[in-house]
CSV table of C-alpha atoms and ligand atoms in Angstrom, one decimal:
chain,number,residue,atom,x,y,z
O,1,MET,CA,25.8,3.0,0.4
O,2,SER,CA,23.4,5.5,2.0
O,3,ALA,CA,20.1,6.9,0.8
O,4,ASN,CA,20.1,10.3,-0.7
O,5,PRO,CA,17.5,12.4,1.2
O,6,ALA,CA,17.8,15.2,-1.2
O,7,SER,CA,15.9,13.3,-3.8
O,8,THR,CA,12.4,14.6,-4.1
O,9,SER,CA,10.8,12.0,-6.3
O,10,PRO,CA,7.1,11.8,-5.5
O,11,TRP,CA,7.5,8.0,-5.5
O,12,ARG,CA,10.4,8.0,-2.9
O,13,LEU,CA,8.2,6.3,-0.3
O,14,CYS,CA,5.0,4.5,-1.2
O,15,VAL,CA,2.5,2.2,0.7
O,16,ALA,CA,1.4,-0.7,-1.5
O,17,PRO,CA,-2.1,-1.3,-2.8
O,18,MET,CA,-3.5,-4.2,-0.9
O,19,MET,CA,-7.0,-5.6,-1.6
O,20,ASP,CA,-9.3,-5.6,1.5
O,21,TRP,CA,-6.6,-3.7,3.4
O,22,THR,CA,-5.8,-0.3,2.0
O,23,ASP,CA,-9.3,1.1,2.0
O,24,ARG,CA,-9.8,4.8,2.8
O,25,HIS,CA,-9.8,4.3,6.4
O,26,CYS,CA,-6.5,2.5,6.4
O,27,ARG,CA,-5.1,5.2,4.2
O,28,TYR,CA,-6.2,7.9,6.6
O,29,PHE,CA,-4.5,6.0,9.5
O,30,HIS,CA,-1.3,5.6,7.4
O,31,ARG,CA,-1.3,9.3,6.5
O,32,LEU,CA,-1.2,10.2,10.3
O,33,LEU,CA,2.1,8.2,10.5
O,34,SER,CA,3.6,9.3,7.3
O,35,PRO,CA,2.8,12.7,6.0
O,36,ARG,CA,4.7,12.3,2.7
O,37,ALA,CA,4.3,8.7,1.7
O,38,ARG,CA,2.4,8.2,-1.6
O,39,LEU,CA,-0.6,6.0,-0.8
O,40,TYR,CA,-2.4,3.5,-3.1
O,41,THR,CA,-5.9,2.4,-3.3
O,42,GLU,CA,-6.9,-1.3,-3.3
O,43,MET,CA,-7.0,-2.5,-7.0
O,44,LEU,CA,-10.4,-1.6,-8.5
O,45,THR,CA,-11.3,-3.3,-11.7
O,46,THR,CA,-12.6,-1.3,-14.6
O,47,GLY,CA,-15.8,-3.3,-14.6
O,48,ALA,CA,-16.6,-2.5,-11.0
O,49,LEU,CA,-15.9,1.1,-11.5
O,50,LEU,CA,-17.7,1.7,-14.7
O,51,HIS,CA,-20.8,-0.3,-13.7
O,52,GLY,CA,-20.7,0.3,-10.1
O,53,ASP,CA,-21.3,3.0,-7.4
O,54,VAL,CA,-18.6,5.4,-8.5
O,55,PRO,CA,-18.6,7.7,-5.3
O,56,ARG,CA,-18.5,4.6,-3.0
O,57,HIS,CA,-15.5,3.4,-4.9
O,58,LEU,CA,-13.6,6.6,-5.4
O,59,ASP,CA,-14.5,9.0,-2.5
O,60,PHE,CA,-11.5,9.7,-0.2
O,61,SER,CA,-10.7,12.1,2.7
O,62,ALA,CA,-9.0,15.4,2.1
O,63,GLU,CA,-6.1,14.2,4.2
O,64,GLU,CA,-5.2,11.2,2.1
O,65,PRO,CA,-3.2,12.6,-0.9
O,66,PRO,CA,-0.8,12.2,-2.5
O,67,LEU,CA,-3.0,9.2,-3.5
O,68,ALA,CA,-2.9,6.9,-6.5
O,69,LEU,CA,-5.8,4.9,-7.9
O,70,GLN,CA,-4.9,1.4,-8.9
O,71,LEU,CA,-6.9,-0.1,-11.8
O,72,GLY,CA,-7.2,-3.6,-13.0
O,73,GLY,CA,-8.2,-4.1,-16.6
O,74,SER,CA,-7.0,-4.7,-20.1
O,75,ASP,CA,-9.3,-2.8,-22.3
O,76,PRO,CA,-7.8,0.6,-23.4
O,77,HIS,CA,-11.1,2.4,-23.8
O,78,GLU,CA,-12.3,1.3,-20.4
O,79,LEU,CA,-9.1,2.1,-18.7
O,80,ALA,CA,-9.1,5.5,-20.4
O,81,ALA,CA,-12.7,6.1,-19.0
O,82,CYS,CA,-11.4,5.1,-15.5
O,83,ALA,CA,-8.4,7.3,-15.7
O,84,ARG,CA,-10.8,10.2,-16.5
O,85,LEU,CA,-12.8,9.4,-13.3
O,86,ALA,CA,-9.5,9.3,-11.4
O,87,LEU,CA,-8.7,12.8,-12.6
O,88,ARG,CA,-12.2,14.1,-11.9
O,89,TRP,CA,-12.1,12.7,-8.4
O,90,GLY,CA,-8.8,14.3,-7.6
O,91,TYR,CA,-6.4,11.4,-7.5
O,92,ASP,CA,-2.7,12.1,-8.2
O,93,GLU,CA,-2.0,9.1,-10.4
O,94,ALA,CA,-3.7,6.3,-12.3
O,95,ASN,CA,-1.7,3.0,-11.8
O,96,LEU,CA,-2.3,-0.1,-13.9
O,97,ASN,CA,-1.8,-3.4,-12.1
O,98,CYS,CA,0.2,-6.0,-14.1
O,99,GLY,CA,1.5,-7.8,-11.2
O,100,CYS,CA,-1.3,-9.8,-9.5
O,101,SER,CA,-1.4,-13.5,-9.8
O,102,SER,CA,-5.0,-14.3,-8.6
O,103,PRO,CA,-6.6,-17.0,-10.6
O,104,ARG,CA,-9.8,-14.8,-10.5
O,105,VAL,CA,-8.1,-12.0,-12.3
O,106,GLN,CA,-6.2,-14.3,-14.6
O,107,ARG,CA,-9.5,-15.4,-16.0
O,108,GLY,CA,-10.3,-11.8,-16.7
O,109,ALA,CA,-7.2,-11.7,-18.9
O,110,PHE,CA,-5.6,-8.9,-16.9
O,111,ASP,CA,-3.1,-8.3,-14.2
O,112,VAL,CA,-0.1,-10.5,-14.3
O,113,CYS,CA,-1.1,-12.1,-17.6
O,114,LEU,CA,-0.6,-8.6,-19.1
O,115,MET,CA,3.2,-9.1,-18.5
O,116,ALA,CA,3.0,-11.6,-21.4
O,117,GLU,CA,1.3,-9.0,-23.6
O,118,PRO,CA,3.5,-5.8,-23.4
O,119,GLY,CA,2.0,-4.5,-26.6
O,120,LEU,CA,-1.4,-4.5,-25.1
O,121,VAL,CA,-0.1,-2.8,-21.9
O,122,ARG,CA,1.5,-0.2,-24.1
O,123,ASP,CA,-1.8,0.5,-25.8
O,124,CYS,CA,-3.6,0.7,-22.4
O,125,VAL,CA,-1.1,3.2,-21.1
O,126,ARG,CA,-1.3,5.1,-24.3
O,127,ALA,CA,-5.1,5.4,-24.2
O,128,MET,CA,-4.9,6.4,-20.5
O,129,ARG,CA,-2.2,9.1,-21.2
O,130,ASP,CA,-4.3,10.5,-24.1
O,131,ALA,CA,-7.3,10.8,-21.8
O,132,VAL,CA,-5.7,12.5,-18.8
O,133,SER,CA,-2.8,14.7,-17.7
O,134,LEU,CA,-2.2,12.5,-14.6
O,135,PRO,CA,0.9,10.3,-14.3
O,136,VAL,CA,0.0,6.9,-15.7
O,137,THR,CA,2.2,4.3,-13.9
O,138,VAL,CA,2.5,0.5,-14.0
O,139,LYS,CA,3.1,-2.0,-11.2
O,140,HIS,CA,4.5,-5.3,-12.4
O,141,ARG,CA,6.7,-8.3,-11.5
O,142,ILE,CA,10.1,-9.3,-12.9
O,143,GLY,CA,8.9,-12.4,-14.7
O,144,VAL,CA,6.1,-14.9,-15.2
O,145,ASP,CA,6.4,-18.6,-14.2
O,146,ARG,CA,9.9,-19.8,-14.6
O,147,ILE,CA,11.1,-17.2,-17.1
O,148,GLU,CA,14.1,-15.9,-15.2
O,149,SER,CA,15.7,-14.0,-18.1
O,150,TYR,CA,16.4,-10.3,-17.5
O,151,ALA,CA,15.6,-9.7,-21.1
O,152,PHE,CA,11.9,-10.5,-20.5
O,153,VAL,CA,11.3,-7.8,-17.9
O,154,ARG,CA,13.7,-5.3,-19.8
O,155,ASP,CA,11.6,-5.7,-23.0
O,156,PHE,CA,8.4,-5.4,-21.1
O,157,VAL,CA,9.5,-2.1,-19.6
O,158,GLY,CA,10.9,-0.8,-22.9
O,159,THR,CA,7.7,-1.6,-24.7
O,160,VAL,CA,5.4,-0.1,-22.1
O,161,GLY,CA,7.5,2.9,-22.0
O,162,GLU,CA,6.8,3.5,-25.7
O,163,GLY,CA,3.1,4.1,-24.6
O,164,GLY,CA,4.1,6.9,-22.3
O,165,CYS,CA,4.7,5.2,-18.9
O,166,SER,CA,7.7,6.6,-17.2
O,167,VAL,CA,7.2,5.2,-13.7
O,168,PHE,CA,7.4,1.5,-13.0
O,169,ILE,CA,6.7,-0.1,-9.6
O,170,VAL,CA,8.4,-3.5,-9.6
O,171,HIS,CA,7.5,-6.2,-7.3
O,172,ALA,CA,10.9,-7.9,-7.5
O,173,ARG,CA,9.8,-11.5,-7.8
O,174,ASN,CA,8.3,-13.7,-10.5
O,175,ALA,CA,4.6,-14.6,-10.5
O,176,TRP,CA,4.1,-18.2,-10.7
O,177,LEU,CA,0.7,-18.8,-12.4
O,178,ASP,CA,0.8,-22.6,-12.0
O,179,GLY,CA,-0.9,-23.4,-8.9
O,180,LEU,CA,0.5,-21.0,-6.3
O,181,SER,CA,-2.2,-19.1,-4.4
O,182,PRO,CA,-1.9,-15.2,-4.5
O,183,LYS,CA,-0.6,-15.3,-0.9
O,184,ARG,CA,2.1,-17.9,-1.6
O,185,ASN,CA,2.9,-16.0,-4.8
O,186,ARG,CA,4.0,-13.0,-2.5
O,187,GLU,CA,6.2,-15.4,-0.5
O,188,VAL,CA,7.6,-18.2,-2.5
O,189,PRO,CA,9.2,-16.9,-5.8
O,190,PRO,CA,12.6,-15.5,-4.7
O,191,LEU,CA,13.1,-11.8,-4.5
O,192,ARG,CA,15.6,-10.3,-6.8
O,193,HIS,CA,16.0,-6.6,-6.0
O,194,ASP,CA,19.1,-6.4,-8.1
O,195,THR,CA,16.9,-6.7,-11.2
O,196,VAL,CA,15.2,-3.3,-10.5
O,197,ALA,CA,18.6,-1.7,-10.0
O,198,ARG,CA,19.6,-3.1,-13.4
O,199,LEU,CA,16.4,-1.7,-14.9
O,200,LYS,CA,17.2,1.7,-13.5
O,201,SER,CA,20.7,1.7,-15.0
O,202,ASP,CA,19.3,0.5,-18.5
O,203,PHE,CA,16.5,3.2,-18.4
O,204,PRO,CA,17.9,6.1,-16.3
O,205,GLN,CA,15.4,8.5,-17.6
O,206,TRP,CA,12.5,6.7,-16.0
O,207,THR,CA,11.4,6.2,-12.3
O,208,PHE,CA,11.7,2.8,-10.7
O,209,VAL,CA,10.2,1.9,-7.4
O,210,VAL,CA,11.4,-1.2,-5.7
O,211,ASN,CA,8.8,-3.3,-4.0
O,212,GLY,CA,8.9,-6.7,-2.1
O,213,GLY,CA,10.1,-7.8,1.3
O,214,LEU,CA,11.4,-4.4,2.4
O,215,VAL,CA,11.4,-3.8,6.1
O,216,GLU,CA,14.7,-2.9,7.6
O,217,ARG,CA,16.4,0.5,7.4
O,218,PRO,CA,19.6,-0.7,5.7
O,219,GLN,CA,17.7,-2.6,3.0
O,220,ILE,CA,15.5,0.5,2.4
O,221,GLU,CA,18.5,2.8,2.2
O,222,ARG,CA,20.3,0.5,-0.1
O,223,GLU,CA,17.4,0.5,-2.5
O,224,LEU,CA,16.8,4.3,-2.2
O,225,ALA,CA,20.5,4.6,-3.3
O,226,ARG,CA,20.1,2.7,-6.5
O,227,ALA,CA,16.5,3.4,-7.5
O,228,ASP,CA,14.0,6.3,-7.2
O,229,GLY,CA,11.7,4.9,-4.5
O,230,VAL,CA,10.6,2.0,-2.3
O,231,MET,CA,7.1,0.6,-1.8
O,232,LEU,CA,6.2,-1.2,1.4
O,233,GLY,CA,3.2,-3.4,1.8
O,234,ARG,CA,2.8,-6.0,4.5
O,235,ALA,CA,5.3,-4.5,6.9
O,236,ALA,CA,3.4,-1.2,6.7
O,237,TYR,CA,0.1,-2.9,7.5
O,238,HIS,CA,1.2,-5.0,10.3
O,239,ASP,CA,3.7,-2.7,11.9
O,240,PRO,CA,2.4,0.8,11.0
O,241,TRP,CA,4.4,2.6,13.6
O,242,ARG,CA,7.5,1.9,11.5
O,243,LEU,CA,6.2,4.2,8.9
O,244,ILE,CA,7.7,7.0,11.0
O,245,GLU,CA,11.1,5.5,10.8
O,246,TRP,CA,10.8,4.8,7.0
O,247,GLU,CA,9.5,8.4,6.5
O,248,GLY,CA,12.6,9.6,8.4
O,249,CYS,CA,14.8,7.4,6.3
O,250,ALA,CA,13.3,8.5,3.0
O,251,PHE,CA,12.8,12.3,3.7
O,252,ALA,CA,14.7,13.0,6.9
O,253,SER,CA,11.5,14.5,8.3
O,254,GLU,CA,9.4,14.0,11.4
O,255,PRO,CA,5.6,13.3,11.6
O,256,PRO,CA,3.4,15.7,13.4
O,257,LEU,CA,2.0,13.1,15.8
O,258,ARG,CA,4.8,11.6,17.8
O,259,SER,CA,3.0,9.3,20.2
O,260,ARG,CA,0.9,6.2,19.8
O,261,ASP,CA,-1.6,7.6,22.2
O,262,ALA,CA,-1.9,10.8,20.0
O,263,VAL,CA,-2.5,8.6,16.9
O,264,GLU,CA,-5.1,6.6,18.6
O,265,ALA,CA,-6.9,9.7,19.8
O,266,GLN,CA,-6.9,11.1,16.3
O,267,MET,CA,-8.2,7.9,15.0
O,268,VAL,CA,-11.1,8.1,17.5
O,269,ARG,CA,-11.9,11.6,16.3
O,270,TYR,CA,-11.9,10.3,12.7
O,271,MET,CA,-14.3,7.4,13.9
O,272,GLU,CA,-16.6,10.0,15.3
O,273,ARG,CA,-16.5,11.8,12.0
O,274,CYS,CA,-17.2,8.7,10.0
O,275,GLU,CA,-20.0,7.5,12.3
O,276,ARG,CA,-22.1,10.4,11.0
O,277,ASP,CA,-22.1,8.8,7.5
O,278,GLY,CA,-23.0,5.5,9.0
O,279,THR,CA,-19.6,3.8,9.1
O,280,PRO,CA,-19.2,1.7,12.3
O,281,TRP,CA,-15.9,2.3,14.2
O,282,THR,CA,-15.2,-1.5,13.8
O,283,ALA,CA,-14.6,-1.0,10.1
O,284,ILE,CA,-11.9,1.6,10.9
O,285,ALA,CA,-10.4,0.0,14.0
O,286,ARG,CA,-9.5,-3.2,12.2
O,287,HIS,CA,-6.7,-1.4,10.3
O,288,MET,CA,-4.9,-0.1,13.4
O,289,MET,CA,-4.4,-3.5,15.2
O,290,GLY,CA,-0.6,-3.2,14.6
O,291,LEU,CA,-0.3,0.3,16.2
O,292,ARG,CA,0.9,-1.0,19.6
O,293,LEU,CA,2.9,-4.0,18.2
O,294,GLY,CA,5.9,-4.5,20.6
O,295,GLU,CA,4.4,-2.6,23.5
O,296,PRO,CA,3.6,-4.4,26.7
O,297,GLY,CA,-0.2,-5.1,26.8
O,298,ALA,CA,-0.5,-4.8,23.0
O,299,ARG,CA,-2.4,-8.1,22.8
O,300,ARG,CA,-5.0,-7.0,25.3
O,301,TRP,CA,-5.3,-3.6,23.7
O,302,ARG,CA,-6.0,-5.4,20.5
O,303,GLN,CA,-8.5,-7.6,22.0
O,304,VAL,CA,-10.5,-4.6,23.2
O,305,TRP,CA,-10.4,-2.9,19.8
O,306,SER,CA,-11.5,-6.0,18.0
O,307,ASP,CA,-14.3,-7.0,20.4
O,308,HIS,CA,-17.4,-6.7,18.3
O,309,ARG,CA,-19.6,-7.0,21.4
O,310,LEU,CA,-18.5,-3.5,22.2
O,311,ARG,CA,-19.7,-2.2,18.8
O,312,GLU,CA,-22.6,-0.1,20.3
O,313,LEU,CA,-20.3,1.8,22.5
O,314,PRO,CA,-18.9,5.2,21.4
O,315,PRO,CA,-15.3,4.8,20.1
O,316,ARG,CA,-14.1,7.1,22.8
O,317,ASP,CA,-15.2,4.7,25.4
O,318,VAL,CA,-13.6,1.8,23.6
O,319,MET,CA,-10.3,3.7,23.6
O,320,GLN,CA,-10.6,4.2,27.3
O,321,ARG,CA,-11.1,0.4,27.9
O,322,ALA,CA,-8.3,-0.4,25.5
O,323,GLN,CA,-5.9,2.0,27.1
O,324,SER,CA,-6.9,0.7,30.6
O,325,ALA,CA,-6.1,-2.8,29.3
O,326,LEU,CA,-2.7,-1.6,28.1
O,327,SER,CA,-1.8,0.1,31.4
O,328,ALA,CA,-3.2,-2.8,33.4
O,329,ASP,CA,-0.7,-4.9,31.6
O,330,THR,CA,2.0,-2.3,31.9
O,331,SER,CA,1.6,-2.0,35.7
O,332,ALA,CA,1.5,-5.8,35.9
O,333,CYS,CA,4.8,-5.8,34.2
O,334,THR,CA,6.2,-3.1,36.3
O,335,ALA,CA,5.0,-5.0,39.4
O,336,THR,CA,6.8,-8.1,38.2
O,337,VAL,CA,10.0,-6.3,37.5
O,338,ASP,CA,9.7,-4.5,41.0
O,339,ALA,CA,9.2,-7.9,42.7
O,340,VAL,CA,12.2,-9.3,40.9
O,341,ALA,CA,14.3,-6.2,41.7
O,342,ASP,CA,13.2,-6.6,45.4
L,1,FMN,C1,-3.6,-8.6,1.4
L,1,FMN,C2,-2.9,-8.1,0.1
L,1,FMN,C3,-3.5,-7.6,-0.9
L,1,FMN,C4,-2.9,-7.2,-2.0
L,1,FMN,N1,-3.6,-6.6,-3.1
L,1,FMN,C5,-2.9,-6.1,-4.1
L,1,FMN,C6,-3.6,-5.3,-5.0
L,1,FMN,O1,-4.9,-5.0,-5.0
L,1,FMN,N2,-2.8,-4.7,-6.1
L,1,FMN,C7,-1.5,-5.0,-6.2
L,1,FMN,O2,-0.9,-4.5,-7.1
L,1,FMN,N3,-0.9,-5.7,-5.3
L,1,FMN,C8,-1.6,-6.2,-4.2
L,1,FMN,N4,-0.8,-6.9,-3.3
L,1,FMN,C9,0.7,-7.0,-3.4
L,1,FMN,C10,1.3,-5.8,-2.7
L,1,FMN,O3,1.0,-4.6,-3.3
L,1,FMN,C11,2.9,-5.9,-2.8
L,1,FMN,O4,3.2,-6.0,-4.1
L,1,FMN,C12,3.4,-7.2,-2.1
L,1,FMN,O5,2.7,-7.5,-0.8
L,1,FMN,C13,4.8,-7.2,-1.9
L,1,FMN,O6,5.2,-6.2,-1.0
L,1,FMN,P1,5.6,-6.4,0.5
L,1,FMN,O7,6.5,-7.6,0.6
L,1,FMN,O8,6.2,-5.1,1.0
L,1,FMN,O9,4.3,-6.8,1.2
L,1,FMN,C14,-1.5,-7.3,-2.1
L,1,FMN,C15,-0.8,-7.8,-1.0
L,1,FMN,C16,-1.5,-8.2,0.1
L,1,FMN,C17,-0.7,-8.7,1.4
């Protein structure tokens, strides 16, 4: 089964919302590597947005779209107000998170608990849809705790669809609310990608995006052949260079920047631009630690970019040091190979 590159779903390749990770700087970086992926913000709660510093939460760079704002909340009026802000700020989508298992958010009666209240999710979606012309989408899991029945997630999707949601991003594992940390909840409950394929065949008129544990090209091609899109999270963050491969797999297209050096240099120009608004380069560099993964000298390169003692240096100088560390390591490797060859 091979992927169908002719599909033009806007959700064909997505980078997952990840708290503390996919901030605007991370998204700018990912955009350099994948011109067409749909990017997601970190989850923002309705409370933080409605009572907080809206520009600080919502501003993004012109390069970032297509871009979705992910919201956490369970009050239809508040979610509608946040969706209006998303529209006003220029986001391409408002996404409601029903798939997170953090105890902090469970207490707030939203996120994964919402899967047990499909009627409420339907009302939230309807209120958001009535407020804005943007796509309103839902990210969810396939079950809660030990409920393994397909009927649970099928009925959830059917009910939420009645509210006007036609795009479902499915993290294909259950959320276990009893005692597993959010991190373990992304690792321990077994993945069941087939469930998403089954949802797609039961609701062919709607868009389904498969999420969870996708890394390798054959896996991605298989899911693209039986659903509308894939969403990658941790793999995109830890090994961002592979976004180029995934982009090629999803769209059969090439990125404009084809070398790691070019991407690093572009990030330095971006750091210089952000410095004028008072953002230290360290806040940006932390997201590109995976750029050299697998290259000789990658560890030394990372050590330079994460050395906070260098924070007063201009980022261009830090890049020079990092690249020297990389090439020192490379020439050490070459010398060893030469010595062995001799
Ligand atoms: C550090 C971290 C933070 C996350 N934060 C969010 C979040 O804010 N909203 C959300 O819907 N999912 C969040 N997730 C879950 C991811 O979006 C994704 O569903 C999950 O990691 C599975 O995909 P993966 O196996 O490709 O990483 C987070 C995951 C990680 C690793």
